[in-house]
Short mmCIF file of C-alpha atoms in Angstrom, two decimals:
data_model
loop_
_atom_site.label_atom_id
_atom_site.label_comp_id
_atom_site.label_asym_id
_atom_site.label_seq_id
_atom_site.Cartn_x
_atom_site.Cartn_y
_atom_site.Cartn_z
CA UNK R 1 -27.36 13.69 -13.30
CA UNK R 2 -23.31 14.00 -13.45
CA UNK R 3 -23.20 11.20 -10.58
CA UNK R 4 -25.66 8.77 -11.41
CA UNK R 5 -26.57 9.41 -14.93
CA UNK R 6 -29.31 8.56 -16.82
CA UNK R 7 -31.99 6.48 -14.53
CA UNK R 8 -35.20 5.16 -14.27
CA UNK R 9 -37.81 5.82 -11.25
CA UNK R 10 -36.66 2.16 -9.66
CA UNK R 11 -33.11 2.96 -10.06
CA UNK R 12 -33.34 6.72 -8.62
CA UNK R 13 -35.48 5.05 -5.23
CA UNK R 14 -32.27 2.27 -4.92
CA UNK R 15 -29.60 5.09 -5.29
CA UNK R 16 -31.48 7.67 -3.70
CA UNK R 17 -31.06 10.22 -6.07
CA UNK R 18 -32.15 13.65 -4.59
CA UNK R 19 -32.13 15.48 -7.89
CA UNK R 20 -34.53 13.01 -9.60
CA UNK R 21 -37.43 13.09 -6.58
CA UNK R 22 -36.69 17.06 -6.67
CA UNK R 23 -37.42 17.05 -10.13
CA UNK R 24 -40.58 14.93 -10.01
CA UNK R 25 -41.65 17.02 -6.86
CA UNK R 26 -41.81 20.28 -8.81
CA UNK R 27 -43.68 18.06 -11.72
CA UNK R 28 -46.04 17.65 -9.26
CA UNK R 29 -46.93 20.73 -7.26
CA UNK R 30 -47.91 21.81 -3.88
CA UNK R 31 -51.65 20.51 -4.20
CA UNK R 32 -50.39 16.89 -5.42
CA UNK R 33 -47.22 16.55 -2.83
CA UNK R 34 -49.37 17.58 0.04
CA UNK R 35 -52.74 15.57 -0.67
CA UNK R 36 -50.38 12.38 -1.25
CA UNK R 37 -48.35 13.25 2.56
CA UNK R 38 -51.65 13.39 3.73
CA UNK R 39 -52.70 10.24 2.18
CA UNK R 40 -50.68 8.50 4.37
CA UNK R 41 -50.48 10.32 7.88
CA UNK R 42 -49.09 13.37 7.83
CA UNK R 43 -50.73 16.23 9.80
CA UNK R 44 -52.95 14.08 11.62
CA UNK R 45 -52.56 12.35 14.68
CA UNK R 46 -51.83 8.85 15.43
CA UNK R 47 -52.97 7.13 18.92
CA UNK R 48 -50.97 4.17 20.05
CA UNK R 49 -53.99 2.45 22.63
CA UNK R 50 -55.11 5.75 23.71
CA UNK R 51 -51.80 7.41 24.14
CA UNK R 52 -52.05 10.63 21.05
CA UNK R 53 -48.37 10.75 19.83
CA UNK R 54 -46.88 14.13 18.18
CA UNK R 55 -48.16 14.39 14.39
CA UNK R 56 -46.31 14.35 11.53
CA UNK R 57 -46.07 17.67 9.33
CA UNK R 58 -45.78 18.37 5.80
CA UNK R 59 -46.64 21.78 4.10
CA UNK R 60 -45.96 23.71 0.89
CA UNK R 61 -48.32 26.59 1.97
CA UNK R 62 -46.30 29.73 -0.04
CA UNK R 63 -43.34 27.27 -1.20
CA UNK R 64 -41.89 27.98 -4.02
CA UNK R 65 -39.70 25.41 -6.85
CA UNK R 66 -36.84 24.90 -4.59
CA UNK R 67 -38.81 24.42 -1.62
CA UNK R 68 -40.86 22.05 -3.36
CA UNK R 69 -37.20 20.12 -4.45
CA UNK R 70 -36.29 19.77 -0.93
CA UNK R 71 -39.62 19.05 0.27
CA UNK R 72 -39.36 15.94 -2.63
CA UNK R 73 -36.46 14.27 -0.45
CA UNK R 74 -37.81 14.08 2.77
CA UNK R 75 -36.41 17.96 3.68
CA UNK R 76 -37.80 21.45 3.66
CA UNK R 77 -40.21 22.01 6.30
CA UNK R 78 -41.30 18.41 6.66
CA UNK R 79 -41.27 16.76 10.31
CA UNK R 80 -41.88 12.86 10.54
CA UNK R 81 -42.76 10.82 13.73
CA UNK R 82 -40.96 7.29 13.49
CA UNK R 83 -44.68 5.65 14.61
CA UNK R 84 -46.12 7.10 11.71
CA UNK R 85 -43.13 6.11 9.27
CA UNK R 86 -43.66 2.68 10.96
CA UNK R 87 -47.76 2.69 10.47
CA UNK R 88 -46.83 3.89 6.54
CA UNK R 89 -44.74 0.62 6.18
CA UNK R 90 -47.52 -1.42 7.41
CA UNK R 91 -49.76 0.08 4.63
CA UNK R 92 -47.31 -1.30 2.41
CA UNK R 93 -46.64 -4.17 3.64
CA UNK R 94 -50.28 -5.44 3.82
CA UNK R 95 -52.05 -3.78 0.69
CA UNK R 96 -52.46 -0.24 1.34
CA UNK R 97 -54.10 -0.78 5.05
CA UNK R 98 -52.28 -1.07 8.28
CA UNK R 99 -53.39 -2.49 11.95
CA UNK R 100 -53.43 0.50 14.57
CA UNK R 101 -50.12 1.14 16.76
CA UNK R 102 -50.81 -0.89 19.61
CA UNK R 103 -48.16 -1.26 23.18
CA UNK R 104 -47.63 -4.94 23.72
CA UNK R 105 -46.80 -6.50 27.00
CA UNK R 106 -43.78 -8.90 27.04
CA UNK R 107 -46.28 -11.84 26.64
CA UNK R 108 -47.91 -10.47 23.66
CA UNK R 109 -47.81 -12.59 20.64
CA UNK R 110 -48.06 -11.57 16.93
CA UNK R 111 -52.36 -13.22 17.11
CA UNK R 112 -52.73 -10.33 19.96
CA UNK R 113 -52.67 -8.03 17.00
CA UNK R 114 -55.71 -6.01 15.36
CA UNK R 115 -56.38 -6.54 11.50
CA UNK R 116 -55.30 -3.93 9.52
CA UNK R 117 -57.72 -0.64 10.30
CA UNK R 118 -55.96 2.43 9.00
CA UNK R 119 -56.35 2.90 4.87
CA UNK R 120 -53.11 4.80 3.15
CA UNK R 121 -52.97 3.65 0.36
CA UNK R 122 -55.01 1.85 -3.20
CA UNK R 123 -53.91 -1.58 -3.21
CA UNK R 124 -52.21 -1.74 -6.63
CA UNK R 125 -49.82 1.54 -5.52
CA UNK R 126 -48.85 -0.49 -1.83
CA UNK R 127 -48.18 -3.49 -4.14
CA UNK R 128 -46.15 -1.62 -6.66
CA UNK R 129 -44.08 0.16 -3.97
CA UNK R 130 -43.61 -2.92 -1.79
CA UNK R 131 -42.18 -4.68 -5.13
CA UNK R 132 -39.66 -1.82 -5.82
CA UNK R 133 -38.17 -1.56 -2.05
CA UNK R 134 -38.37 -5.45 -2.53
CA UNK R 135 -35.99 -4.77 -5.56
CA UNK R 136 -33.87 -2.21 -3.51
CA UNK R 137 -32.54 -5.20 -1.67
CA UNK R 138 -32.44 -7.39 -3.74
CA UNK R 139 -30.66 -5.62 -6.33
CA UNK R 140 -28.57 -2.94 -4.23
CA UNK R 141 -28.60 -3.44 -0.48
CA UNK R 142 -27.79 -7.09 -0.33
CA UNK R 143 -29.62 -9.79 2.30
CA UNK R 144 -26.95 -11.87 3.57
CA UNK R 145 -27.69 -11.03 6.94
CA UNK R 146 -31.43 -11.97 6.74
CA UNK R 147 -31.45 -15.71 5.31
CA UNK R 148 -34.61 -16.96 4.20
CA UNK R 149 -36.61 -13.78 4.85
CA UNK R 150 -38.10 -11.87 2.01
CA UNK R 151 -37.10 -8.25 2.94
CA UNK R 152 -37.81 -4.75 1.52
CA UNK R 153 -36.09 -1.75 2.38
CA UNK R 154 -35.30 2.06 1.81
CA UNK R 155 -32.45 3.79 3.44
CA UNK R 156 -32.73 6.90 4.15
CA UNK R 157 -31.21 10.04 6.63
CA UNK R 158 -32.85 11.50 10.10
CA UNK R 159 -32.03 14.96 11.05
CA UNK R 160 -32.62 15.61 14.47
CA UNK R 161 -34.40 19.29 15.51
CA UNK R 162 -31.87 22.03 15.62
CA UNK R 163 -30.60 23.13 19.04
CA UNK R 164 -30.81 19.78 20.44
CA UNK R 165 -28.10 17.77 21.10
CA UNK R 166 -26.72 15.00 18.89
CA UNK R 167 -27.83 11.53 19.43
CA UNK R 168 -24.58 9.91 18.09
CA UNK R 169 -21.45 11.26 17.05
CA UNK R 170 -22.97 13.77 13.96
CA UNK R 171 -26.54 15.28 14.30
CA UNK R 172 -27.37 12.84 11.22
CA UNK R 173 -28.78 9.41 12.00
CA UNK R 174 -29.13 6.58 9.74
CA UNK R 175 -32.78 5.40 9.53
CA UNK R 176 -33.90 2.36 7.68
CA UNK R 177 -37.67 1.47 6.92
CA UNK R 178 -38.43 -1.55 5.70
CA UNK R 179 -40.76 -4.87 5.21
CA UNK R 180 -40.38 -8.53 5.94
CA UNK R 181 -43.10 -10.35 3.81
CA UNK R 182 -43.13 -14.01 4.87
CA UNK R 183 -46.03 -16.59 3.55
CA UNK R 184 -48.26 -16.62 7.13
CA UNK R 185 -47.86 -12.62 7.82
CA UNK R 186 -46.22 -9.34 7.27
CA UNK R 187 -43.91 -7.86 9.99
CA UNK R 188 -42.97 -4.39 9.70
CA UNK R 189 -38.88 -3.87 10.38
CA UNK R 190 -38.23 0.09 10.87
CA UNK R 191 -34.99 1.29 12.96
CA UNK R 192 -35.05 5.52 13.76
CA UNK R 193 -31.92 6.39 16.18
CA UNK R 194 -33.85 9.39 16.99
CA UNK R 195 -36.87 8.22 18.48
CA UNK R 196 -37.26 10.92 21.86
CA UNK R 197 -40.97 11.25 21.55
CA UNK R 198 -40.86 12.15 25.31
CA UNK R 199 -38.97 15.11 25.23
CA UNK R 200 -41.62 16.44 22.13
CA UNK R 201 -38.84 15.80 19.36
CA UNK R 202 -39.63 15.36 15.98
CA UNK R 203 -37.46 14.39 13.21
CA UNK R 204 -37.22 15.29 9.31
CA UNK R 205 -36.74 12.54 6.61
CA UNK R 206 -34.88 12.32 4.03
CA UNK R 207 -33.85 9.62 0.60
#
């Protein structure tokens, strides 16, 4: 496009060009965009030890090519729940399968955790993708601040429901989700300013 010019699919995921996922989005179609949301947790529910947390949502029912371009950066009608995004990351992180949400008391440890339980994702795509937000950093967002840790990342916009008050200063928070990979285990690193799952609030995502 006229601001980032000619790039590849690694390149348009470290920039976060909108008008490159738009375009692959209407490549793709409603059937595609929506089986692959679903793939990894949208529209169903999650349960953090018993507790059933608000679901994400993703449709294209009667969309049409635009829709489908907004819907291909994280906008449109999609809503995402910040312990979903989280459990998503964990899928990365550890090979396409993530351990259940789970509340831990302040003398849990990192051993009080299950194994990975919930499948997203074929283990060669998780790989792939963990590689490439691997690369984001490496090559774009820069790690001084994390010495010695291996991370991954994707920036990315949250949008808070309209009619409710802003959070910050604008009614647009940054949200980062990301992966530390370290040689013993995977930790999953994911900051959402607009976490207010008590009050029912859901939040859209965008690149």
């Amino acid at each position: 496009n006229s601001v980032h010019g000619k790039l590849n699919f690694q390149q348009a995921l470290s920039k976060s060009c909108n008008s490159t996922f738009a375009c692959i989005a209407e490549e793709l179609g409603n059937d595609a965009l929506t089986k692959t949301a679903e793939q990894v947790g949208f529209n169903k529910r999650i349960t953090i030890d018993g507790i059933s947390v608000t679901k994400s949502y993703f449709t294209l029912k009667d969309a049409v090519s635009v829709d489908r371009g907004w819907a291909g950066i994280g906008q449109y009608q999609t809503l995402a729940n910040p312990c979903q995004m989280l459990t998503m990351m964990g899928a990365i992180a550890n090979g396409g399968s993530a351990p259940a949400p789970k509340l831990l008391k302040s003398d849990s440890t990192l051993s009080s955790l299950t194994s990975p339980t919930l499948k997203y994702l074929d283990e060669n795509i998780a790989n792939t993708i963990k590689d490439m937000l691997r690369k984001n950093v490496t090559t774009h967002y820069g790690e001084g601040k994390f010495p010695g840790l291996q991370l991954g990342g994707k920036t990315g916009t949250a949008q808070v429901t309209d009619g409710e008050p802003p959070i910050t200063c604008s009614n647009r928070n940054s949200c980062g989700k990301g992966t530390i990979s370290e040689q013993i285990s995977t930790m999953i690193r994911c900051v959402n300013s607009a976490v207010r799952e008590s009050k029912n609030v859901r939040t859209t995502i965008g690149t």
